[in-house]
Amino acid sequence: MSVIYLDNNATTKVDPQVLEAMMPYLTEYYANPSSMHTFGGQLAKAVKTAREQLAALLGADESEIVFTSCGTEGDNAAIRAALLAQPEKRHIITTQVEHPAVLNVCKQLETQGYSVTYLSVNSQGQLDLDELEASLTGNTALVSIMYANNETGTIFPIEQIGLRVKERGALFHVDAVQAVGKIPLNMKTSTIDMLTMSGHKIHAPKGIGALYVRRGVRFRPLLIGGHQERGRRAGTENVPGIVGLGKAAELELLHLEEATTRERKLRDRLEQTLLAKIPDCEVNGDPKNRLPNTTNIGFKYIEGEAILLLLNKYGICASSGSACTSGSLEPSHVLRAMGLPYTTLHGSIRFSLCRYTTDAEIDRVIEVMPEIVERLRALSPFKNDDAGWLQSQEQTLAHR
Amino acid sequence: MWDYTDKVLELFYDPKNQGTIEETGESGVKVATGEVGSISCGDALRLHLKVEVESDKILDARFQTFGCTSAIASSSALTEMVKGLTLDEALKVSNKDIANYLGGLPEAKMHCSVMGQEALEAAIYNYRGIPLAAHDDDDEGVLICSCFGITDTKIRRVVKENNLTTAEQVTNYVKAGGGCGSCLTKIDDIIKDVEQEVATTSKNANNGIKTTEILNSGQIATATRPLTNVQKIALIQKVLDEEVRPVLIADGGDVELYDIEGNTVKVILKGACDSCPSSTATLKIAIESRLRDRISKDIVVQAVEP
């Protein structure tokens, strides 16, 4: 059975051209790019080329690119760098719906004497800019806000946010792990000071990422050691990964229009057909400002893990905001922050597409999904025709 | 993906006994229903039992479950397990039995089996007309986990029943601590408390058990601490009554315990034994050797005049 992979916000497959570009650096070109000999110099050139390719995708200067190992490292490095560069400031602003790579760093910083404001979101997952405005003070060192949400695809008004942040003199970090390659970015005209991205979300391998650091932004490294990456990230370069990331960035730039047209059309067809065929379901997220590849649909009265396992039987890979799919017992913090009702919350499924997604694959999901939902609803005590218990529970919850 | 057993997957993909049982007015038959869990917690189970009133036997069982793979499989397993049992027999089905029936559940999914056991209890108590609050004191006590509304009473019960030793296990079994995690230290304290309580009870119980075993078997040699005089007298009397006297009485004689001084047991021989020329042999073979065998090798039996 072939796999229908609609979990591209979790990770993507390595593009064959990316692998091809990497292969020589996994075999014959194994020298250290910092070495002075010609052999090492060949690798240094490859790293430089990759830096240029990535800079082109981000609309940045190549000197502003710092290669990292992943998105988590980028987020950690950016936050720590911003605080170390402004030791007199002790306030951070972020949102309730960030990735744990930001949220958990902030929580740890709270234990170290920093104060953190976690901005709320509305039912579409959007921020209230007035709340942001009111939270900014002269003590705010950093505002760290994601570009697009990994679960719902909701895109934040990053440049509007950035203008407000800059007015108050704080640094602005953006976790753009989900946005890079899916929407056009241009750091030259942006208010962003630091931007995190990750290779495995754009068809490069896992274990490689990058941090954009605007020229002039004071930066204190997270990893200290050698002088690699102009002293901003020590450690011998992952040359095959960097080469792969460079190639992936080049390909993403070529496919960017496709992401916003063909992928969006496929996503919309999937979403609209499922909504039409299946009663009692709704889309989670901002219908207007949303990544073109992502749809998150809440199927009421049933639970996400059970849906995923039945999808899995058909070889379909998706993701869920359900607690049962994670190590935690709490459902998605993103969907909870949006205030989704519990009837929808536990049964929310994310389908995330990529440039390899085909019409036939979408057809297959459309074919099997109604049957899966019907089957689980037949098991559920909360289905429509037997809602007495549910109503009593909702009343109890409303009084909490 | 969770590592589910084949049985879990089998009952998830092809659940047995899903659905409801309606009251049909059939003579001698009643339907019992139990509901546990909630939409907010992410899993809920409504269990239906068809009960033959006269025999208290479960004729049929069906379920409706909102939840994950293991919640559905646990519910289905439960219905298979209780069909044909009496209600009293069904009450003995534990969450461990459900998990075992499934060939095991991932540790983090054990709460699904607990939900099954709780639904079964709820259905049976509902059927018997016992108000939930009267038998289920889980909701009473101090609220420990506000994310999932779990009290210390419930945590204590599950810790004891399943020999849990870590807060993580408690989370896996009843979800407490699985939300914000702020109650995990309180859960640790409860576990410590229960462990101390169990250790104390066990120590007391062990003493009791040893004595009971001694009394039942008549073996003093295995005792780890000396018997009290009262225990010794009781034990000697027991051996005499159950093992010695019936034989003597059969021959027209009898024996009565008169007194004990240290290891010296004084008895009065009665009836045929009193005048028997072999009374010394009776004392040594029939009585002394039996008491030595059952209680202590140091026992000496002496006859005293009536």
XYZ file of C-alpha atoms in Angstrom:
706
model
C 0.000 0.000 0.000
C 1.438 3.348 -0.983
C 1.606 6.116 1.565
C -0.449 9.273 1.161
C 1.591 11.741 3.134
C -0.414 14.732 4.313
C 1.682 15.530 7.370
C 4.136 17.921 5.748
C 4.001 20.454 8.590
C 5.602 17.731 10.724
C 8.320 16.963 8.229
C 8.816 16.577 4.480
C 10.472 14.071 2.265
C 13.934 14.909 1.003
C 13.760 16.103 -2.578
C 15.763 13.765 -4.859
C 17.668 16.769 -6.222
C 18.585 17.736 -2.670
C 19.879 14.252 -1.999
C 21.806 14.296 -5.230
C 23.439 17.594 -4.272
C 24.354 16.234 -0.856
C 25.777 12.890 -1.912
C 29.306 14.038 -2.858
C 29.609 15.683 0.556
C 28.681 12.440 2.264
C 31.262 10.515 0.273
C 34.205 12.058 -1.521
C 34.174 15.649 -0.183
C 34.620 14.968 3.467
C 37.198 17.574 4.473
C 36.655 20.196 7.124
C 35.615 23.476 5.442
C 37.714 25.408 7.966
C 40.894 23.635 6.883
C 43.451 25.604 4.930
C 44.112 23.011 2.232
C 42.443 23.031 -1.165
C 40.381 20.010 -0.260
C 38.795 21.904 2.650
C 38.466 24.981 0.494
C 36.227 23.096 -1.916
C 33.804 22.466 0.938
C 33.992 26.066 2.122
C 32.873 27.070 -1.370
C 29.952 24.661 -1.183
C 28.910 26.178 2.143
C 29.139 29.645 0.640
C 26.953 28.624 -2.282
C 24.357 27.200 0.091
C 24.391 30.396 2.106
C 23.716 32.376 -1.070
C 20.890 30.047 -2.064
C 19.227 30.361 1.332
C 19.750 34.120 1.429
C 17.983 34.342 -1.937
C 14.939 32.496 -0.569
C 14.755 34.789 2.448
C 15.565 37.994 0.612
C 18.542 38.409 2.913
C 22.255 39.030 2.608
C 24.392 35.898 2.837
C 26.292 37.389 5.788
C 23.016 37.392 7.704
C 22.614 33.614 7.569
C 23.770 31.445 10.482
C 23.472 27.704 9.937
C 22.058 25.795 12.876
C 21.071 22.211 13.544
C 17.298 22.740 13.613
C 14.465 25.119 14.308
C 14.640 24.549 18.024
C 18.268 25.609 18.106
C 17.435 28.698 16.058
C 14.649 29.705 18.445
C 16.765 29.082 21.522
C 19.747 30.928 20.101
C 17.686 33.948 19.045
C 15.962 34.346 22.394
C 19.136 33.911 24.434
C 21.096 36.207 22.123
C 18.517 38.965 22.445
C 18.533 38.787 26.237
C 22.310 38.579 26.568
C 22.673 41.609 24.313
C 20.303 43.685 26.486
C 20.964 42.595 30.070
C 19.193 45.642 31.461
C 15.839 44.561 30.001
C 13.902 41.751 31.670
C 10.626 41.467 29.770
C 9.681 39.169 26.862
C 6.510 39.078 24.805
C 5.377 35.974 22.994
C 2.045 34.258 22.285
C 0.097 31.391 23.798
C 0.270 29.452 20.545
C 4.027 29.303 19.945
C 5.970 26.125 19.328
C 7.407 24.548 22.498
C 10.875 25.599 21.279
C 9.843 29.144 22.193
C 7.222 28.563 24.897
C 9.353 26.302 27.046
C 12.373 28.589 26.819
C 10.182 31.443 27.998
C 8.831 29.358 30.858
C 12.370 28.551 31.928
C 13.349 32.215 31.697
C 10.479 33.068 34.031
C 12.192 30.956 36.675
C 15.313 33.040 36.094
C 13.656 36.346 36.883
C 12.340 37.384 33.480
C 8.725 38.374 33.080
C 6.899 37.019 30.076
C 3.659 38.185 28.471
C 1.826 35.438 26.580
C -0.506 37.153 24.110
C -3.902 35.521 23.669
C -5.549 34.618 20.365
C -9.142 34.732 19.207
C -11.249 31.851 17.883
C -9.483 32.079 14.514
C -6.107 31.973 16.178
C -5.424 35.646 15.488
C -3.679 38.115 17.776
C -5.121 41.315 19.158
C -2.610 44.009 18.189
C -3.958 46.331 20.869
C -3.032 43.722 23.465
C 0.457 43.626 21.978
C 0.659 47.402 22.008
C -0.402 47.542 25.637
C 2.148 44.904 26.618
C 5.184 46.637 25.116
C 7.234 48.604 27.607
C 10.691 50.117 27.756
C 11.710 46.996 29.666
C 10.752 44.677 26.785
C 13.921 43.074 25.454
C 12.371 40.787 22.898
C 9.150 40.013 21.086
C 9.166 36.445 19.771
C 6.180 35.572 17.592
C 5.734 32.850 15.026
C 5.050 33.735 11.389
C 2.495 31.014 10.795
C 1.028 28.506 13.178
C 2.078 24.911 12.648
C -1.311 23.454 13.632
C -3.825 25.769 12.005
C -1.681 27.557 9.424
C -2.911 30.935 10.700
C -0.519 33.658 9.536
C 0.134 36.538 11.925
C 0.461 40.135 10.624
C 4.177 40.050 11.182
C 5.083 43.382 9.622
C 2.359 45.242 11.532
C 3.629 43.633 14.692
C 7.214 44.476 13.784
C 6.432 48.179 13.344
C 5.013 48.351 16.853
C 7.946 46.422 18.276
C 10.478 48.671 16.601
C 8.737 51.793 17.890
C 9.397 50.559 21.419
C 13.005 49.602 20.751
C 12.695 45.862 21.377
C 14.238 43.118 19.274
C 11.870 41.146 17.059
C 12.348 37.415 16.562
C 10.112 35.391 14.272
C 9.841 31.622 14.247
C 9.182 31.122 10.539
C 9.707 27.377 10.459
C 6.278 26.836 8.873
C 6.272 29.929 6.689
C 9.563 29.579 4.820
C 8.979 28.136 1.369
C 5.194 28.498 1.653
C 4.802 32.250 1.438
C 7.115 34.919 -0.032
C 9.530 36.482 2.443
C 11.827 39.446 2.010
C 14.066 40.340 4.894
C 15.334 43.422 3.086
C 11.993 45.163 3.505
C 11.071 43.502 6.769
C 11.053 44.651 10.376
C 12.256 41.241 11.548
C 15.581 41.179 13.426
C 15.973 37.414 13.663
C 14.145 34.637 11.856
C 14.263 30.900 12.443
C 13.841 28.267 9.759
C 14.300 24.512 9.555
C 15.528 22.363 6.669
C 13.312 19.315 7.081
C 10.167 21.376 6.561
C 11.282 22.325 3.043
C 12.465 18.964 1.660
C 15.992 19.160 3.065
C 17.098 16.527 5.583
C 16.576 16.669 9.325
C 19.421 18.078 11.404
C 19.963 21.316 9.519
C 18.392 24.737 9.920
C 19.280 28.382 9.862
C 18.840 31.595 11.737
C 18.629 34.912 9.928
C 20.250 37.664 11.976
C 19.829 41.149 10.591
C 23.115 42.929 10.073
C 23.789 45.198 13.030
C 21.770 43.194 15.544
C 23.927 42.428 18.531
C 24.208 38.679 18.838
C 25.647 36.520 21.623
C 26.080 32.895 20.537
C 24.356 29.963 22.182
C 27.070 27.515 21.187
C 30.556 28.688 22.067
C 33.701 27.109 20.682
C 35.421 27.685 17.355
C 34.955 30.582 14.985
C 32.563 28.949 12.585
C 29.644 31.024 11.280
C 31.587 34.202 12.056
C 31.658 33.315 15.720
C 27.877 33.126 15.983
C 27.545 29.356 16.064
C 30.510 27.202 16.994
C 30.914 23.651 15.768
C 32.202 22.049 12.606
C 29.729 22.694 9.845
C 27.299 19.981 8.776
C 28.391 20.396 5.197
C 26.116 17.775 3.575
C 23.161 19.225 5.471
C 24.089 22.779 4.560
C 24.488 21.857 0.908
C 21.122 20.095 1.042
C 19.481 23.089 2.690
C 20.927 25.383 0.038
C 19.583 23.202 -2.755
C 16.213 22.892 -1.007
C 16.027 26.674 -0.687
C 16.755 27.047 -4.395
C 13.970 24.582 -5.228
C 11.525 26.213 -2.815
C 12.038 29.522 -4.549
C 11.212 27.848 -7.861
C 8.089 26.210 -6.410
C 6.871 29.139 -4.329
C 4.228 30.116 -6.827
C 3.055 26.532 -7.023
C 2.620 26.488 -3.251
C 0.348 29.450 -3.390
C -1.655 28.235 -6.387
C -1.802 24.477 -7.033
C -1.325 23.422 -3.405
C -3.845 25.979 -2.237
C -6.391 24.718 -4.771
C -5.853 21.138 -3.658
C -6.138 22.130 -0.014
C -9.307 24.091 -0.687
C -10.864 21.214 -2.592
C -10.084 18.808 0.226
C -11.436 21.161 2.836
C -14.595 22.196 1.046
C -15.500 18.688 -0.017
C -15.056 17.292 3.470
C -17.151 20.101 4.932
C -19.851 19.429 2.361
C -19.843 15.658 2.798
C -19.499 15.410 6.554
C -21.946 17.061 8.926
C -20.806 18.722 12.143
C -17.290 19.704 11.247
C -15.548 23.027 10.919
C -12.235 24.549 9.894
C -9.961 25.750 12.678
C -7.892 28.848 11.967
C -8.067 32.113 10.083
C -9.878 31.507 6.783
C -8.219 34.528 5.143
C -4.712 34.579 6.506
C -3.642 30.968 6.368
C -0.800 28.914 4.915
C -1.810 27.572 1.504
C -0.892 23.997 2.360
C -2.645 23.588 5.709
C -6.157 22.747 6.785
C -7.192 21.853 10.297
C -10.693 20.450 10.577
C -12.540 19.649 13.785
C -14.818 16.622 13.479
C -17.266 16.881 16.344
C -18.079 14.113 18.845
C -15.115 11.870 18.007
C -11.493 11.666 19.032
C -8.454 12.409 16.910
C -6.245 9.431 17.581
C -9.005 7.047 16.571
C -9.434 9.000 13.314
C -5.692 8.882 12.656
C -5.514 5.133 13.209
C -8.332 4.505 10.760
C -6.703 6.858 8.243
C -3.483 4.950 8.804
C -5.262 1.771 7.724
C -5.652 3.381 4.314
C -2.026 4.511 4.308
C -3.000 8.134 4.928
C -0.728 10.131 7.242
C -2.158 13.184 8.978
C -1.861 14.756 12.390
C -4.115 15.527 15.302
C -4.405 18.076 18.059
C -5.712 15.309 20.239
C -4.045 14.619 23.555
C -3.994 10.916 22.835
C -1.498 11.328 20.023
C 0.998 13.116 22.182
C 2.895 12.254 25.306
C 0.798 14.775 27.176
C -2.787 14.214 28.229
C -3.772 17.769 27.409
C -5.116 18.492 23.956
C -3.354 20.976 21.678
C -2.437 24.194 23.493
C -3.043 26.045 20.229
C -6.624 24.872 19.791
C -7.299 25.406 23.491
C -5.977 28.966 23.305
C -8.424 29.543 20.448
C -11.229 28.575 22.806
C -12.535 25.739 20.645
C -15.375 23.779 22.229
C -14.374 20.378 23.558
C -16.718 18.718 21.082
C -14.444 19.942 18.282
C -11.134 20.155 20.074
C -10.459 16.457 20.561
C -11.464 15.509 17.033
C -9.346 18.009 15.115
C -7.204 16.709 12.288
C -4.513 18.588 10.397
C -3.874 17.803 6.763
C -0.736 19.518 5.455
C 0.155 19.252 1.785
C 3.344 19.750 -0.215
C 4.370 20.016 -3.825
C 4.286 16.240 -4.186
C 0.631 15.968 -3.165
C -1.511 14.758 -6.065
C -5.153 15.100 -7.038
C -5.583 11.347 -6.676
C -4.320 11.450 -3.091
C -6.786 14.168 -2.190
C -9.539 12.133 -3.895
C -8.665 9.151 -1.716
C -8.911 11.176 1.503
C -12.220 12.600 0.361
C -13.392 9.058 -0.330
C -12.495 7.474 3.000
C -12.907 10.294 5.491
C -16.731 10.386 5.602
C -16.815 6.646 6.287
C -14.252 6.982 9.082
C -16.150 9.779 10.768
C -19.447 7.953 10.456
C -17.961 4.799 11.893
C -16.540 6.540 14.955
C -19.646 8.601 15.491
C -21.666 5.392 15.517
C -19.537 4.368 18.500
C -19.728 7.709 20.261
C -22.184 8.447 23.057
C -22.062 12.108 22.036
C -23.453 11.788 18.553
C -26.335 14.025 17.581
C -29.259 11.778 18.286
C -28.101 10.977 21.788
C -26.928 14.293 23.088
C -28.471 14.359 26.564
C -25.298 13.367 28.315
C -23.277 15.817 26.263
C -25.648 18.667 27.025
C -25.400 18.028 30.737
C -21.622 18.035 30.439
C -21.583 21.248 28.452
C -23.731 22.892 31.107
C -21.281 21.761 33.774
C -18.343 23.061 31.773
C -20.068 26.385 31.212
C -20.357 26.838 34.964
C -16.679 26.148 35.661
C 2.349 5.824 17.050
C 1.485 3.854 20.151
C 2.629 0.277 20.384
C -0.715 -1.516 20.558
C -1.150 -5.264 20.828
C -2.876 -7.189 18.073
C -5.871 -7.679 20.382
C -6.236 -3.929 20.938
C -6.114 -3.310 17.208
C -8.508 -6.165 16.509
C -11.114 -4.776 18.908
C -10.563 -1.246 17.643
C -10.922 -2.090 13.969
C -13.706 -4.572 14.595
C -15.295 -3.691 17.933
C -17.617 -6.239 19.504
C -20.841 -5.207 21.211
C -20.957 -1.562 20.202
C -24.283 0.200 20.614
C -27.035 0.449 23.170
C -29.493 -1.870 24.882
C -32.999 -0.530 25.163
C -35.550 -1.493 27.809
C -38.104 -3.621 25.970
C -40.319 -4.493 28.903
C -39.255 -8.119 28.581
C -40.326 -9.983 31.700
C -37.581 -10.722 34.222
C -35.017 -8.600 32.412
C -33.715 -5.121 33.199
C -31.141 -2.806 31.638
C -28.400 -1.173 33.677
C -26.418 1.799 32.399
C -23.197 3.343 33.645
C -21.543 6.527 32.402
C -18.022 7.716 33.135
C -15.594 10.213 31.633
C -16.384 13.458 29.871
C -16.013 15.312 26.614
C -13.550 17.693 28.254
C -11.240 14.895 29.380
C -11.201 13.393 25.904
C -12.707 10.037 26.734
C -16.089 8.860 27.933
C -17.876 5.541 28.110
C -21.505 4.596 28.468
C -21.972 0.931 29.315
C -25.262 -0.938 28.943
C -25.899 -4.246 30.709
C -28.907 -6.498 30.135
C -29.521 -8.269 33.442
C -31.650 -11.311 34.216
C -33.313 -10.164 37.430
C -33.753 -13.521 39.132
C -30.235 -14.809 38.611
C -28.464 -11.403 38.592
C -26.763 -12.629 35.444
C -25.517 -10.291 32.680
C -27.189 -11.537 29.520
C -25.752 -8.917 27.193
C -23.403 -5.933 27.341
C -22.903 -3.084 24.898
C -20.904 0.118 24.865
C -20.707 3.613 23.423
C -17.280 5.190 23.626
C -15.869 8.591 22.816
C -12.127 8.194 22.877
C -8.961 6.851 21.406
C -8.039 3.419 20.089
C -7.374 1.922 23.509
C -10.539 3.424 25.014
C -12.625 1.760 22.316
C -10.747 -1.546 22.610
C -11.000 -1.505 26.428
C -14.748 -0.902 26.240
C -15.212 -3.702 23.765
C -13.057 -6.057 25.861
C -15.066 -5.227 28.957
C -18.349 -6.141 27.304
C -16.899 -9.452 26.157
C -15.579 -10.205 29.642
C -18.735 -9.538 31.644
C -21.277 -11.334 29.484
C -22.537 -14.373 31.385
C -21.229 -13.216 34.772
C -23.434 -12.399 37.720
C -23.287 -8.809 38.885
C -21.224 -9.802 41.918
C -18.794 -11.662 39.702
C -18.622 -8.695 37.348
C -17.773 -6.369 40.213
C -14.580 -8.348 40.666
C -13.381 -7.447 37.156
C -10.505 -5.014 37.636
C -8.833 -2.622 35.260
C -5.860 -4.970 35.278
C -8.134 -7.774 34.049
C -9.240 -5.574 31.163
C -5.654 -4.672 30.285
C -4.638 -8.330 30.501
C -7.511 -9.361 28.239
C -6.092 -6.945 25.671
C -2.614 -8.409 26.000
C -1.551 -5.226 27.758
C -1.934 -1.521 27.125
C 0.777 1.106 26.772
C 1.434 2.458 30.265
C 0.205 5.910 29.237
C -3.114 4.370 28.182
C -3.925 2.476 31.366
C -6.547 5.103 32.216
C -8.675 3.578 29.437
C -8.895 0.306 31.367
C -9.687 2.227 34.571
C -12.536 3.933 32.726
C -13.930 0.503 31.812
C -13.862 -0.712 35.388
C -15.488 2.487 36.615
C -18.284 2.288 34.042
C -18.977 -1.280 35.097
C -19.230 -0.283 38.747
C -21.425 2.682 37.876
C -23.803 0.495 35.874
C -24.121 -2.141 38.598
C -24.601 0.379 41.382
C -27.155 2.241 39.297
C -28.968 -1.043 38.733
C -28.977 -1.762 42.442
C -30.350 1.675 43.159
C -27.403 2.763 45.187
C -26.821 6.470 44.643
C -23.494 7.165 43.023
C -22.326 9.358 45.880
C -22.970 6.539 48.340
C -20.548 4.125 46.778
C -18.273 6.351 44.810
C -16.340 8.530 47.169
C -13.794 9.318 44.447
C -15.400 12.692 43.944
C -15.121 13.481 47.601
C -11.908 14.481 49.264
C -9.450 17.165 48.335
C -9.209 18.213 44.696
C -5.634 17.512 43.637
C -5.673 17.818 39.846
C -7.847 20.713 38.793
C -7.149 20.106 35.093
C -8.949 16.759 35.197
C -10.914 17.172 38.434
C -9.253 14.294 40.312
C -9.390 14.066 44.107
C -6.899 12.588 46.535
C -9.399 9.803 47.300
C -9.347 8.572 43.737
C -5.576 8.840 43.483
C -5.152 6.867 46.724
C -7.497 4.160 45.486
C -5.739 3.721 42.152
C -2.274 3.825 43.730
C -3.266 1.050 46.132
C -5.125 -1.090 43.621
C -2.362 -1.001 41.037
C 0.712 -0.690 43.272
C 1.733 2.552 41.597
C 4.976 4.105 42.720
C 5.444 7.234 40.605
C 3.397 10.311 39.753
C 3.889 9.465 36.090
C 2.114 6.152 36.606
C -0.744 7.929 38.377
C -1.057 10.202 35.358
C -1.190 7.177 33.081
C -3.909 5.542 35.129
C -6.231 8.443 36.020
C -4.813 11.402 34.092
C -4.148 13.401 37.268
C -1.058 15.508 36.677
C -1.307 15.181 32.908
C -2.387 18.780 32.365
C -0.430 21.703 33.732
C 1.555 19.361 35.959
C 1.387 21.668 38.962
C -0.062 18.897 41.152
C 2.697 16.363 40.485
C 4.459 17.051 43.782
C 1.161 16.609 45.635
C 0.718 13.288 43.857
C 4.221 12.291 44.950
C 3.224 13.083 48.537
C 0.077 10.978 48.254
C 2.101 8.051 46.901
C 4.512 8.322 49.836
C 1.572 8.432 52.198
C -0.016 5.366 50.671
C 3.306 3.524 50.699
C 3.721 4.223 54.421
C 0.122 3.259 55.084
C 0.535 0.007 53.150
C 3.825 -0.750 54.905
C 2.236 -0.262 58.332
C -0.848 -2.287 57.452
C 1.289 -4.973 55.920
C 3.472 -5.171 59.036
C 0.417 -5.523 61.253
C -1.223 -7.862 58.816
C 1.916 -9.976 58.560
C 1.961 -10.459 62.303
C -1.659 -11.415 62.146
C -1.124 -13.701 59.217
C 1.723 -15.530 60.901
C -0.372 -16.101 63.981
C -3.321 -17.181 61.920
C -1.162 -19.543 59.951
C 0.187 -20.971 63.107
C -3.278 -21.384 64.512
C -4.510 -22.991 61.341
C -1.670 -25.360 60.831
C -0.651 -25.834 64.382
C 2.976 -25.221 63.382
C 4.778 -23.103 65.913
C 8.180 -23.901 64.443
C 7.697 -21.430 61.574
C 6.818 -18.528 63.808
C 9.214 -15.643 63.604
C 8.431 -14.422 67.106
C 7.389 -16.312 70.214
C 3.745 -16.971 70.887
C 2.167 -15.265 73.831
C 0.830 -17.512 76.608
C -2.697 -16.847 75.453
C -1.814 -17.855 71.884
C 0.000 -20.936 73.136
C -2.935 -22.070 75.256
C -5.316 -21.502 72.400
C -3.127 -23.450 70.052
C -2.654 -26.401 72.442
C -6.380 -26.503 73.072
C -6.990 -26.468 69.322
C -4.635 -29.400 68.694
C -6.117 -31.346 71.586
C -9.691 -30.712 70.474
C -9.174 -31.375 66.795
C -6.515 -34.058 66.674
C -6.195 -35.815 70.018
C -9.545 -35.982 71.756
C -11.531 -37.478 68.857
C -9.144 -40.493 68.875
C -9.296 -40.914 72.663
C -13.052 -40.438 72.799
C -13.393 -43.145 70.164
C -11.699 -45.506 72.624
C -13.857 -44.376 75.557
C -11.354 -41.994 76.996
C -10.709 -38.239 76.915
C -8.222 -35.533 77.896
C -8.603 -32.071 79.400
C -6.062 -29.282 79.411
C -5.383 -28.376 83.019
C -2.523 -25.873 82.974
C 0.661 -24.760 81.267
C 3.939 -23.892 82.967
C 6.576 -22.908 80.474
C 6.862 -25.885 78.136
C 5.163 -28.214 80.546
C 1.617 -28.978 79.562
C -0.485 -30.445 82.359
C -3.482 -32.512 81.359
C -6.127 -34.588 83.081
C -6.774 -37.976 81.523
C -10.400 -38.946 81.699
C -12.643 -41.934 81.163
C -10.922 -45.069 79.899
C -7.638 -43.209 79.634
C -7.564 -42.452 83.335
C -7.546 -46.131 84.279
C -5.726 -47.410 81.199
C -2.513 -49.362 81.862
C -1.033 -47.738 78.778
C -1.787 -44.218 79.955
C 1.902 -43.285 79.848
C 2.078 -44.371 76.234
C -1.039 -42.343 75.561
C 0.549 -39.308 77.144
C 3.800 -39.643 75.225
C 2.638 -40.955 71.860
C -0.879 -39.679 71.426
C -0.547 -36.322 73.149
C 3.052 -35.183 73.719
C 4.424 -36.182 70.343
C 1.442 -34.552 68.593
C 1.922 -31.296 70.514
C 5.662 -31.400 69.837
C 4.955 -31.924 66.180
C 2.411 -29.160 65.952
C 3.686 -26.559 68.400
C 7.158 -27.042 69.879
C 9.650 -29.854 70.201
C 10.323 -28.732 73.761
C 6.862 -29.510 75.061
C 6.589 -32.036 77.866
C 3.177 -33.423 78.779
C 2.383 -34.421 82.314
C -0.781 -35.989 83.712
C -2.209 -34.506 86.852
C -4.714 -36.125 89.134
C -8.315 -35.220 88.438
